[in-house]
mmCIF file of C-alpha atoms in Angstrom:
data_model
loop_
_atom_site.group_PDB
_atom_site.id
_atom_site.type_symbol
_atom_site.label_atom_id
_atom_site.label_comp_id
_atom_site.label_asym_id
_atom_site.label_seq_id
_atom_site.Cartn_x
_atom_site.Cartn_y
_atom_site.Cartn_z
ATOM 1 C CA MET A 1251 122.179 86.302 70.217
ATOM 2 C CA ASP A 1252 123.489 89.830 70.073
ATOM 3 C CA ASP A 1253 127.101 90.241 70.755
ATOM 4 C CA ASN A 1254 126.706 90.683 74.174
ATOM 5 C CA GLY A 1255 124.997 87.436 74.420
ATOM 6 C CA SER A 1256 128.090 85.835 72.532
ATOM 7 C CA ALA A 1257 130.279 87.479 75.022
ATOM 8 C CA MET A 1258 128.286 86.452 77.816
ATOM 9 C CA GLU A 1259 127.943 82.734 76.672
ATOM 10 C CA ALA A 1260 131.750 82.558 75.563
ATOM 11 C CA LYS A 1261 132.469 84.063 79.455
ATOM 12 C CA TRP A 1262 129.923 80.807 80.691
ATOM 13 C CA VAL A 1263 132.175 78.117 79.141
ATOM 14 C CA LYS A 1264 135.485 79.672 79.878
ATOM 15 C CA ILE A 1265 133.885 79.695 83.727
ATOM 16 C CA LYS A 1266 132.129 76.654 84.037
ATOM 17 C CA PRO A 1267 135.400 74.412 84.179
ATOM 18 C CA GLU A 1268 136.578 77.045 86.948
ATOM 19 C CA LEU A 1269 133.398 76.707 88.864
ATOM 20 C CA LEU A 1270 133.484 73.160 88.722
ATOM 21 C CA ASP A 1271 136.839 73.306 91.076
ATOM 22 C CA ALA A 1272 136.151 75.221 92.979
ATOM 23 C CA TYR A 1273 132.961 73.011 93.836
ATOM 24 C CA SER A 1274 135.240 70.269 93.687
ATOM 25 C CA MET A 1275 137.269 72.270 96.643
ATOM 26 C CA LEU A 1276 134.368 73.223 98.670
ATOM 27 C CA VAL A 1277 132.983 69.231 98.659
ATOM 28 C CA ALA A 1278 136.341 67.998 99.083
ATOM 29 C CA GLN A 1279 136.947 71.022 102.753
ATOM 30 C CA LEU A 1280 133.495 69.637 103.611
ATOM 31 C CA LYS A 1281 134.140 66.517 103.646
ATOM 32 C CA SER A 1282 137.569 66.143 105.542
ATOM 33 C CA SER A 1283 138.450 70.223 107.143
ATOM 34 C CA ASN A 1284 139.374 70.644 110.605
ATOM 35 C CA SER A 1285 139.606 74.170 109.790
ATOM 36 C CA SER A 1286 136.752 76.451 109.711
ATOM 37 C CA GLN A 1287 138.940 78.743 107.966
ATOM 38 C CA ASP A 1288 139.991 76.533 105.007
ATOM 39 C CA LEU A 1289 136.235 75.739 104.771
ATOM 40 C CA LEU A 1290 135.058 79.430 104.435
ATOM 41 C CA ASP A 1291 137.670 80.302 102.513
ATOM 42 C CA ALA A 1292 137.029 77.681 99.842
ATOM 43 C CA TYR A 1293 133.253 78.437 100.567
ATOM 44 C CA LEU A 1294 133.789 82.564 99.671
ATOM 45 C CA ALA A 1295 136.454 81.258 96.555
ATOM 46 C CA ALA A 1296 133.553 79.277 95.267
ATOM 47 C CA LYS A 1297 130.700 81.873 96.178
ATOM 48 C CA ARG A 1298 132.279 84.764 94.172
ATOM 49 C CA LEU A 1299 132.954 82.649 90.631
ATOM 50 C CA ALA A 1300 129.442 80.985 91.063
ATOM 51 C CA ALA A 1301 128.296 84.894 91.050
ATOM 52 C CA ASP A 1302 130.152 85.470 88.170
ATOM 53 C CA ALA A 1303 129.411 81.882 86.267
ATOM 54 C CA TYR A 1304 125.473 82.251 87.078
ATOM 55 C CA GLN A 1305 125.109 86.328 86.240
ATOM 56 C CA ALA A 1306 127.583 85.447 82.471
ATOM 57 C CA LEU A 1307 124.646 82.159 82.115
ATOM 58 C CA LEU A 1308 121.949 84.745 82.753
ATOM 59 C CA ARG A 1309 122.868 87.787 80.008
ATOM 60 C CA ALA A 1310 124.051 85.132 77.698
ATOM 61 C CA ASN A 1311 120.145 83.976 77.661
ATOM 62 C CA ILE A 1312 118.420 87.506 78.785
ATOM 63 C CA PRO A 1313 115.080 87.334 77.011
ATOM 64 C CA ASP A 1314 114.207 90.476 74.307
ATOM 65 C CA HIS A 1315 112.448 92.662 75.535
ATOM 66 C CA GLU A 1316 114.315 96.064 73.807
ATOM 67 C CA ALA A 1317 111.733 97.260 72.007
ATOM 68 C CA SER A 1318 109.332 96.660 74.855
ATOM 69 C CA TRP A 1319 112.101 98.949 77.290
ATOM 70 C CA LYS A 1320 112.561 101.304 74.296
ATOM 71 C CA THR A 1321 108.424 102.348 74.609
ATOM 72 C CA VAL A 1322 108.454 102.688 78.332
ATOM 73 C CA ARG A 1323 111.067 105.323 77.417
ATOM 74 C CA GLN A 1324 109.894 106.688 74.916
ATOM 75 C CA THR A 1325 106.510 107.098 76.117
ATOM 76 C CA LEU A 1326 107.807 108.324 79.511
ATOM 77 C CA GLY A 1327 110.767 111.269 77.699
ATOM 78 C CA TYR A 1328 107.155 112.236 75.202
ATOM 79 C CA GLU A 1329 104.899 112.764 78.390
ATOM 80 C CA MET A 1330 107.983 114.520 80.300
ATOM 81 C CA HIS A 1331 108.445 116.665 77.001
ATOM 82 C CA ARG A 1332 105.038 118.195 76.733
ATOM 83 C CA ARG A 1333 104.332 119.024 80.319
ATOM 84 C CA TYR A 1334 107.822 120.516 80.995
ATOM 85 C CA GLY A 1335 110.065 121.321 78.091
ATOM 86 C CA ASN A 1336 109.049 124.542 77.450
ATOM 87 C CA VAL A 1337 109.688 125.367 81.247
ATOM 88 C CA LEU A 1338 112.140 123.466 82.708
ATOM 89 C CA PRO A 1339 116.163 122.750 80.737
ATOM 90 C CA ASP A 1340 117.401 120.030 79.143
ATOM 91 C CA TRP A 1341 119.057 118.025 81.913
ATOM 92 C CA ALA A 1342 115.536 118.509 83.891
ATOM 93 C CA LEU A 1343 113.916 116.333 80.271
ATOM 94 C CA LYS A 1344 116.075 113.646 80.571
ATOM 95 C CA ILE A 1345 114.515 110.198 81.549
ATOM 96 C CA PRO A 1346 116.939 108.807 83.902
ATOM 97 C CA HIS A 1347 117.100 105.038 85.087
ATOM 98 C CA ASN A 1348 118.638 103.812 82.101
ATOM 99 C CA SER A 1349 122.036 100.973 82.695
ATOM 100 C CA VAL A 1350 122.127 98.041 81.357
ATOM 101 C CA THR A 1351 121.218 96.201 84.407
ATOM 102 C CA HIS A 1352 117.769 97.940 84.501
ATOM 103 C CA GLN A 1353 117.133 96.802 81.157
ATOM 104 C CA GLU A 1354 118.161 93.220 82.038
ATOM 105 C CA LEU A 1355 115.685 93.579 85.266
ATOM 106 C CA PHE A 1356 112.810 94.750 83.102
ATOM 107 C CA ALA A 1357 113.167 91.606 80.273
ATOM 108 C CA LEU A 1358 113.572 89.155 82.866
ATOM 109 C CA LEU A 1359 110.055 90.589 84.609
ATOM 110 C CA ALA A 1360 108.549 91.481 81.413
ATOM 111 C CA GLU A 1361 109.310 87.888 80.192
ATOM 112 C CA ARG A 1362 107.270 86.275 82.525
ATOM 113 C CA ILE A 1363 104.224 89.136 82.572
ATOM 114 C CA GLY A 1364 102.054 89.099 85.284
ATOM 115 C CA GLU A 1365 104.007 86.183 87.177
ATOM 116 C CA SER A 1366 106.153 85.968 90.181
ATOM 117 C CA VAL A 1367 109.856 86.306 89.760
ATOM 118 C CA PRO A 1368 112.363 85.792 93.217
ATOM 119 C CA ALA A 1369 114.101 88.209 94.519
ATOM 120 C CA ASP A 1370 117.044 85.347 94.235
ATOM 121 C CA PHE A 1371 116.491 84.948 90.214
ATOM 122 C CA LEU A 1372 117.073 88.798 89.729
ATOM 123 C CA ARG A 1373 120.000 89.197 91.619
ATOM 124 C CA ILE A 1374 121.858 86.827 89.382
ATOM 125 C CA VAL A 1375 122.035 89.713 86.967
ATOM 126 C CA THR A 1376 123.762 91.881 90.155
ATOM 127 C CA ALA A 1377 125.990 88.914 90.674
ATOM 128 C CA ASP A 1378 124.480 88.788 93.900
ATOM 129 C CA ALA A 1379 124.520 92.361 94.886
ATOM 130 C CA VAL A 1380 121.595 93.494 97.111
ATOM 131 C CA HIS A 1381 121.605 96.505 94.400
ATOM 132 C CA ALA A 1382 119.100 94.657 92.382
ATOM 133 C CA GLU A 1383 116.444 95.348 94.956
ATOM 134 C CA ARG A 1384 117.392 99.019 94.424
ATOM 135 C CA ARG A 1385 117.144 98.687 90.612
ATOM 136 C CA VAL A 1386 113.827 97.248 90.261
ATOM 137 C CA ARG A 1387 112.854 100.193 92.783
ATOM 138 C CA GLU A 1388 114.414 102.898 90.290
ATOM 139 C CA LEU A 1389 112.231 100.997 88.167
ATOM 140 C CA ARG A 1390 108.661 101.726 89.534
ATOM 141 C CA GLU A 1391 109.952 105.102 89.769
ATOM 142 C CA LEU A 1392 109.436 105.334 85.688
ATOM 143 C CA GLY A 1393 105.365 104.718 86.508
ATOM 144 C CA LEU A 1394 105.891 100.157 85.903
ATOM 145 C CA ASP A 1395 103.345 98.578 88.648
ATOM 146 C CA ILE A 1396 105.602 95.730 90.289
ATOM 147 C CA VAL A 1397 104.607 94.404 92.907
ATOM 148 C CA SER A 1398 106.554 93.198 95.934
ATOM 149 C CA ALA A 1399 105.610 89.843 97.617
ATOM 150 C CA LYS A 1400 106.549 87.294 100.075
ATOM 151 C CA VAL A 1401 105.833 84.264 98.137
ATOM 152 C CA ALA A 1402 106.725 81.026 100.258
ATOM 153 C CA ASP A 1403 109.277 82.919 102.245
ATOM 154 C CA ALA A 1404 110.949 84.696 98.956
ATOM 155 C CA ASP A 1405 110.403 87.882 98.105
ATOM 156 C CA THR A 1406 109.468 88.569 94.974
ATOM 157 C CA TYR A 1407 108.174 90.638 92.149
ATOM 158 C CA THR A 1408 106.094 91.131 89.747
ATOM 159 C CA LEU A 1409 105.528 92.935 86.933
ATOM 160 C CA THR A 1410 101.798 93.490 85.991
ATOM 161 C CA SER A 1411 101.187 95.166 82.290
ATOM 162 C CA PHE A 1412 103.664 97.094 79.608
ATOM 163 C CA GLU A 1413 101.837 100.046 80.639
ATOM 164 C CA VAL A 1414 103.175 103.682 82.159
ATOM 165 C CA ASN A 1415 101.923 105.631 84.676
ATOM 166 C CA VAL A 1416 103.024 109.209 82.982
ATOM 167 C CA ALA A 1417 102.528 110.914 86.413
ATOM 168 C CA TYR A 1418 105.310 110.775 87.051
ATOM 169 C CA VAL A 1419 106.987 112.607 85.082
ATOM 170 C CA TYR A 1420 106.536 114.880 88.162
ATOM 171 C CA SER A 1421 108.264 113.234 90.557
ATOM 172 C CA ILE A 1422 111.139 112.054 87.874
ATOM 173 C CA ALA A 1423 111.951 116.001 87.233
ATOM 174 C CA ALA A 1424 111.067 116.789 90.557
ATOM 175 C CA ASN A 1425 113.884 114.272 91.801
ATOM 176 C CA THR A 1426 116.248 115.034 88.877
ATOM 177 C CA ILE A 1427 116.232 119.034 89.943
ATOM 178 C CA LYS A 1428 116.819 117.758 93.562
ATOM 179 C CA ALA A 1429 119.698 115.631 92.636
ATOM 180 C CA ASN A 1430 121.700 118.302 90.695
ATOM 181 C CA LYS A 1431 124.064 119.823 92.803
ATOM 182 C CA LYS A 1432 125.360 122.430 89.894
ATOM 183 C CA ILE A 1433 122.371 125.002 90.495
ATOM 184 C CA SER A 1434 122.280 127.517 93.818
ATOM 185 C CA SER A 1435 119.168 126.728 96.160
ATOM 186 C CA LYS A 1436 117.129 129.908 94.501
ATOM 187 C CA GLU A 1437 117.168 128.288 91.413
ATOM 188 C CA ARG A 1438 116.530 124.839 92.174
ATOM 189 C CA GLU A 1439 113.170 126.419 94.465
ATOM 190 C CA THR A 1440 112.306 128.625 90.899
ATOM 191 C CA LEU A 1441 112.334 125.241 89.127
ATOM 192 C CA LEU A 1442 110.582 122.683 91.574
ATOM 193 C CA GLU A 1443 107.793 125.761 91.877
ATOM 194 C CA SER A 1444 107.598 125.617 87.638
ATOM 195 C CA LEU A 1445 106.865 121.957 88.084
ATOM 196 C CA GLY A 1446 103.433 122.789 89.802
ATOM 197 C CA ASN A 1447 101.545 120.400 91.228
#
Protein backbone atom coordinates (compact mmCIF):
# COMPACT_ATOMS: atom_id res chain seq x y z
CA MET A 1 0.00 0.00 0.00
CA ASP A 2 1.46 3.40 -0.94
CA ASP A 3 1.56 6.46 1.33
CA ASN A 4 -1.77 7.75 0.04
CA GLY A 5 -3.37 4.34 0.60
CA SER A 6 -2.02 4.27 4.16
CA ALA A 7 -3.34 7.78 4.81
CA MET A 8 -6.77 6.80 3.46
CA GLU A 9 -6.77 3.63 5.60
CA ALA A 10 -6.00 5.76 8.68
CA LYS A 11 -8.78 8.18 7.72
CA TRP A 12 -11.26 5.28 7.39
CA VAL A 13 -10.29 3.92 10.81
CA LYS A 14 -10.68 7.39 12.35
CA ILE A 15 -14.07 8.13 10.75
CA LYS A 16 -15.64 4.69 11.24
CA PRO A 17 -16.68 5.24 14.92
CA GLU A 18 -18.13 8.66 14.02
CA LEU A 19 -20.07 7.02 11.20
CA LEU A 20 -21.46 4.37 13.56
CA ASP A 21 -22.63 7.18 15.90
CA ALA A 22 -24.21 9.06 12.98
CA TYR A 23 -26.04 5.92 11.83
CA SER A 24 -27.21 5.26 15.41
CA MET A 25 -28.58 8.81 15.64
CA LEU A 26 -30.34 8.38 12.30
CA VAL A 27 -31.91 5.07 13.40
CA ALA A 28 -33.02 6.68 16.69
CA GLN A 29 -34.65 9.53 14.74
CA LEU A 30 -36.35 7.05 12.41
CA LYS A 31 -37.80 5.16 15.38
CA SER A 32 -38.96 8.05 17.51
CA SER A 33 -38.83 11.43 15.81
CA ASN A 34 -41.97 13.49 15.47
CA SER A 35 -39.94 16.20 13.78
CA SER A 36 -39.24 15.77 10.10
CA GLN A 37 -36.54 18.45 10.39
CA ASP A 38 -34.67 16.48 13.08
CA LEU A 39 -34.91 13.35 10.95
CA LEU A 40 -33.65 15.16 7.85
CA ASP A 41 -30.79 16.75 9.82
CA ALA A 42 -29.73 13.32 11.11
CA TYR A 43 -29.93 11.89 7.58
CA LEU A 44 -27.84 14.69 6.07
CA ALA A 45 -25.20 14.41 8.80
CA ALA A 46 -24.94 10.65 8.25
CA LYS A 47 -24.88 11.06 4.48
CA ARG A 48 -22.01 13.58 4.53
CA LEU A 49 -19.98 11.48 6.95
CA ALA A 50 -20.71 8.29 4.99
CA ALA A 51 -19.54 9.88 1.73
CA ASP A 52 -16.24 10.86 3.38
CA ALA A 53 -15.79 7.53 5.12
CA TYR A 54 -16.51 5.30 2.13
CA GLN A 55 -14.38 7.50 -0.11
CA ALA A 56 -11.45 6.93 2.28
CA LEU A 57 -12.16 3.17 2.39
CA LEU A 58 -12.26 2.90 -1.41
CA ARG A 59 -9.18 5.07 -1.90
CA ALA A 60 -7.28 2.92 0.62
CA ASN A 61 -7.99 -0.07 -1.62
CA ILE A 62 -7.64 1.39 -5.12
CA PRO A 63 -6.01 -1.25 -7.32
CA ASP A 64 -2.60 -0.35 -8.78
CA HIS A 65 -2.93 0.43 -12.47
CA GLU A 66 -0.40 3.24 -12.51
CA ALA A 67 1.69 1.60 -15.24
CA SER A 68 -1.34 1.25 -17.53
CA TRP A 69 -2.36 4.86 -16.83
CA LYS A 70 1.14 6.09 -17.69
CA THR A 71 1.12 4.02 -20.88
CA VAL A 72 -2.19 5.61 -21.95
CA ARG A 73 -0.82 9.10 -21.38
CA GLN A 74 2.58 8.37 -22.95
CA THR A 75 0.92 6.88 -26.04
CA LEU A 76 -1.17 10.02 -26.48
CA GLY A 77 1.79 12.30 -25.75
CA TYR A 78 3.94 10.52 -28.32
CA GLU A 79 1.22 10.75 -30.98
CA MET A 80 0.51 14.40 -30.13
CA HIS A 81 4.18 15.32 -30.61
CA ARG A 82 4.49 13.17 -33.72
CA ARG A 83 1.56 14.88 -35.42
CA TYR A 84 1.75 18.42 -34.10
CA GLY A 85 5.15 18.88 -32.46
CA ASN A 86 6.36 21.07 -35.30
CA VAL A 87 3.23 23.20 -35.63
CA LEU A 88 1.86 23.80 -32.11
CA PRO A 89 3.37 25.55 -29.08
CA ASP A 90 4.24 23.40 -26.05
CA TRP A 91 1.14 24.41 -24.09
CA ALA A 92 -1.12 23.05 -26.85
CA LEU A 93 0.66 19.68 -26.87
CA LYS A 94 -0.16 18.80 -23.26
CA ILE A 95 -2.44 15.85 -22.56
CA PRO A 96 -5.25 16.94 -20.18
CA HIS A 97 -7.23 15.09 -17.52
CA ASN A 98 -4.44 13.87 -15.24
CA SER A 99 -5.97 14.47 -11.81
CA VAL A 100 -5.89 11.94 -8.99
CA THR A 101 -9.62 11.42 -9.56
CA HIS A 102 -9.06 10.58 -13.24
CA GLN A 103 -6.36 8.08 -12.29
CA GLU A 104 -8.51 6.50 -9.56
CA LEU A 105 -11.53 6.13 -11.83
CA PHE A 106 -9.32 4.62 -14.52
CA ALA A 107 -7.92 2.14 -11.97
CA LEU A 108 -11.40 1.07 -10.85
CA LEU A 109 -12.50 0.54 -14.46
CA ALA A 110 -9.21 -1.17 -15.36
CA GLU A 111 -9.52 -3.58 -12.44
CA ARG A 112 -12.78 -4.83 -13.96
CA ILE A 113 -11.84 -4.49 -17.61
CA GLY A 114 -14.60 -5.84 -19.83
CA GLU A 115 -17.10 -5.80 -16.95
CA SER A 116 -19.83 -3.29 -16.12
CA VAL A 117 -18.98 -1.04 -13.18
CA PRO A 118 -21.94 0.72 -11.54
CA ALA A 119 -21.81 4.51 -11.66
CA ASP A 120 -22.79 4.51 -7.97
CA PHE A 121 -19.57 2.64 -7.18
CA LEU A 122 -17.49 5.15 -9.16
CA ARG A 123 -19.23 8.03 -7.37
CA ILE A 124 -17.67 6.87 -4.10
CA VAL A 125 -14.32 8.21 -5.36
CA THR A 126 -15.84 11.68 -5.64
CA ALA A 127 -17.70 11.35 -2.31
CA ASP A 128 -21.10 10.92 -4.02
CA ALA A 129 -20.67 13.99 -6.21
CA VAL A 130 -21.96 13.86 -9.77
CA HIS A 131 -18.47 14.69 -10.99
CA ALA A 132 -17.67 10.99 -11.47
CA GLU A 133 -19.67 10.88 -14.71
CA ARG A 134 -17.93 14.00 -16.02
CA ARG A 135 -14.50 12.56 -15.21
CA VAL A 136 -15.43 9.30 -16.99
CA ARG A 137 -16.46 11.32 -20.06
CA GLU A 138 -13.05 13.01 -19.90
CA LEU A 139 -11.39 9.57 -19.88
CA ARG A 140 -13.31 8.84 -23.08
CA GLU A 141 -11.94 12.10 -24.51
CA LEU A 142 -8.48 10.56 -24.09
CA GLY A 143 -9.45 7.87 -26.59
CA LEU A 144 -10.33 5.13 -24.10
CA ASP A 145 -13.25 2.94 -25.15
CA ILE A 146 -15.60 3.24 -22.18
CA VAL A 147 -19.12 2.05 -22.89
CA SER A 148 -22.04 3.37 -20.86
CA ALA A 149 -25.15 1.25 -20.42
CA LYS A 150 -28.12 0.58 -18.16
CA VAL A 151 -27.89 -2.70 -16.30
CA ALA A 152 -30.84 -3.55 -14.03
CA ASP A 153 -31.93 0.11 -14.10
CA ALA A 154 -28.49 1.29 -12.96
CA ASP A 155 -26.03 3.35 -15.00
CA THR A 156 -22.79 1.46 -15.64
CA TYR A 157 -19.46 1.99 -17.39
CA THR A 158 -17.25 -0.63 -19.00
CA LEU A 159 -13.64 -0.14 -20.07
CA THR A 160 -13.38 -2.50 -23.02
CA SER A 161 -9.58 -2.47 -23.44
CA PHE A 162 -6.38 -0.61 -22.62
CA GLU A 163 -5.94 0.31 -26.28
CA VAL A 164 -6.03 4.05 -26.91
CA ASN A 165 -7.59 5.54 -30.03
CA VAL A 166 -4.82 7.96 -30.96
CA ALA A 167 -7.09 9.74 -33.44
CA TYR A 168 -8.37 11.62 -30.38
CA VAL A 169 -5.22 13.74 -30.29
CA TYR A 170 -6.84 15.99 -32.90
CA SER A 171 -9.80 16.81 -30.64
CA ILE A 172 -7.53 17.03 -27.58
CA ALA A 173 -5.37 19.64 -29.32
CA ALA A 174 -8.39 21.50 -30.73
CA ASN A 175 -10.11 21.63 -27.34
CA THR A 176 -6.92 22.83 -25.63
CA ILE A 177 -6.54 25.63 -28.17
CA LYS A 178 -10.22 26.64 -27.91
CA ALA A 179 -10.05 26.70 -24.10
CA ASN A 180 -7.02 29.04 -23.97
CA LYS A 181 -8.42 32.49 -23.18
CA LYS A 182 -4.95 34.07 -23.18
CA ILE A 183 -4.54 33.99 -26.95
CA SER A 184 -6.22 36.22 -29.52
CA SER A 185 -9.02 34.92 -31.70
CA LYS A 186 -6.73 35.30 -34.73
CA GLU A 187 -4.01 33.18 -33.09
CA ARG A 188 -6.63 30.61 -32.07
CA GLU A 189 -7.92 30.41 -35.64
CA THR A 190 -4.37 30.03 -37.02
CA LEU A 191 -3.54 27.25 -34.57
CA LEU A 192 -6.78 25.40 -35.31
CA GLU A 193 -6.07 25.64 -39.05
CA SER A 194 -2.60 24.20 -38.47
CA LEU A 195 -4.20 21.01 -37.15
CA GLY A 196 -5.49 20.14 -40.62
CA ASN A 197 -8.29 17.58 -40.84
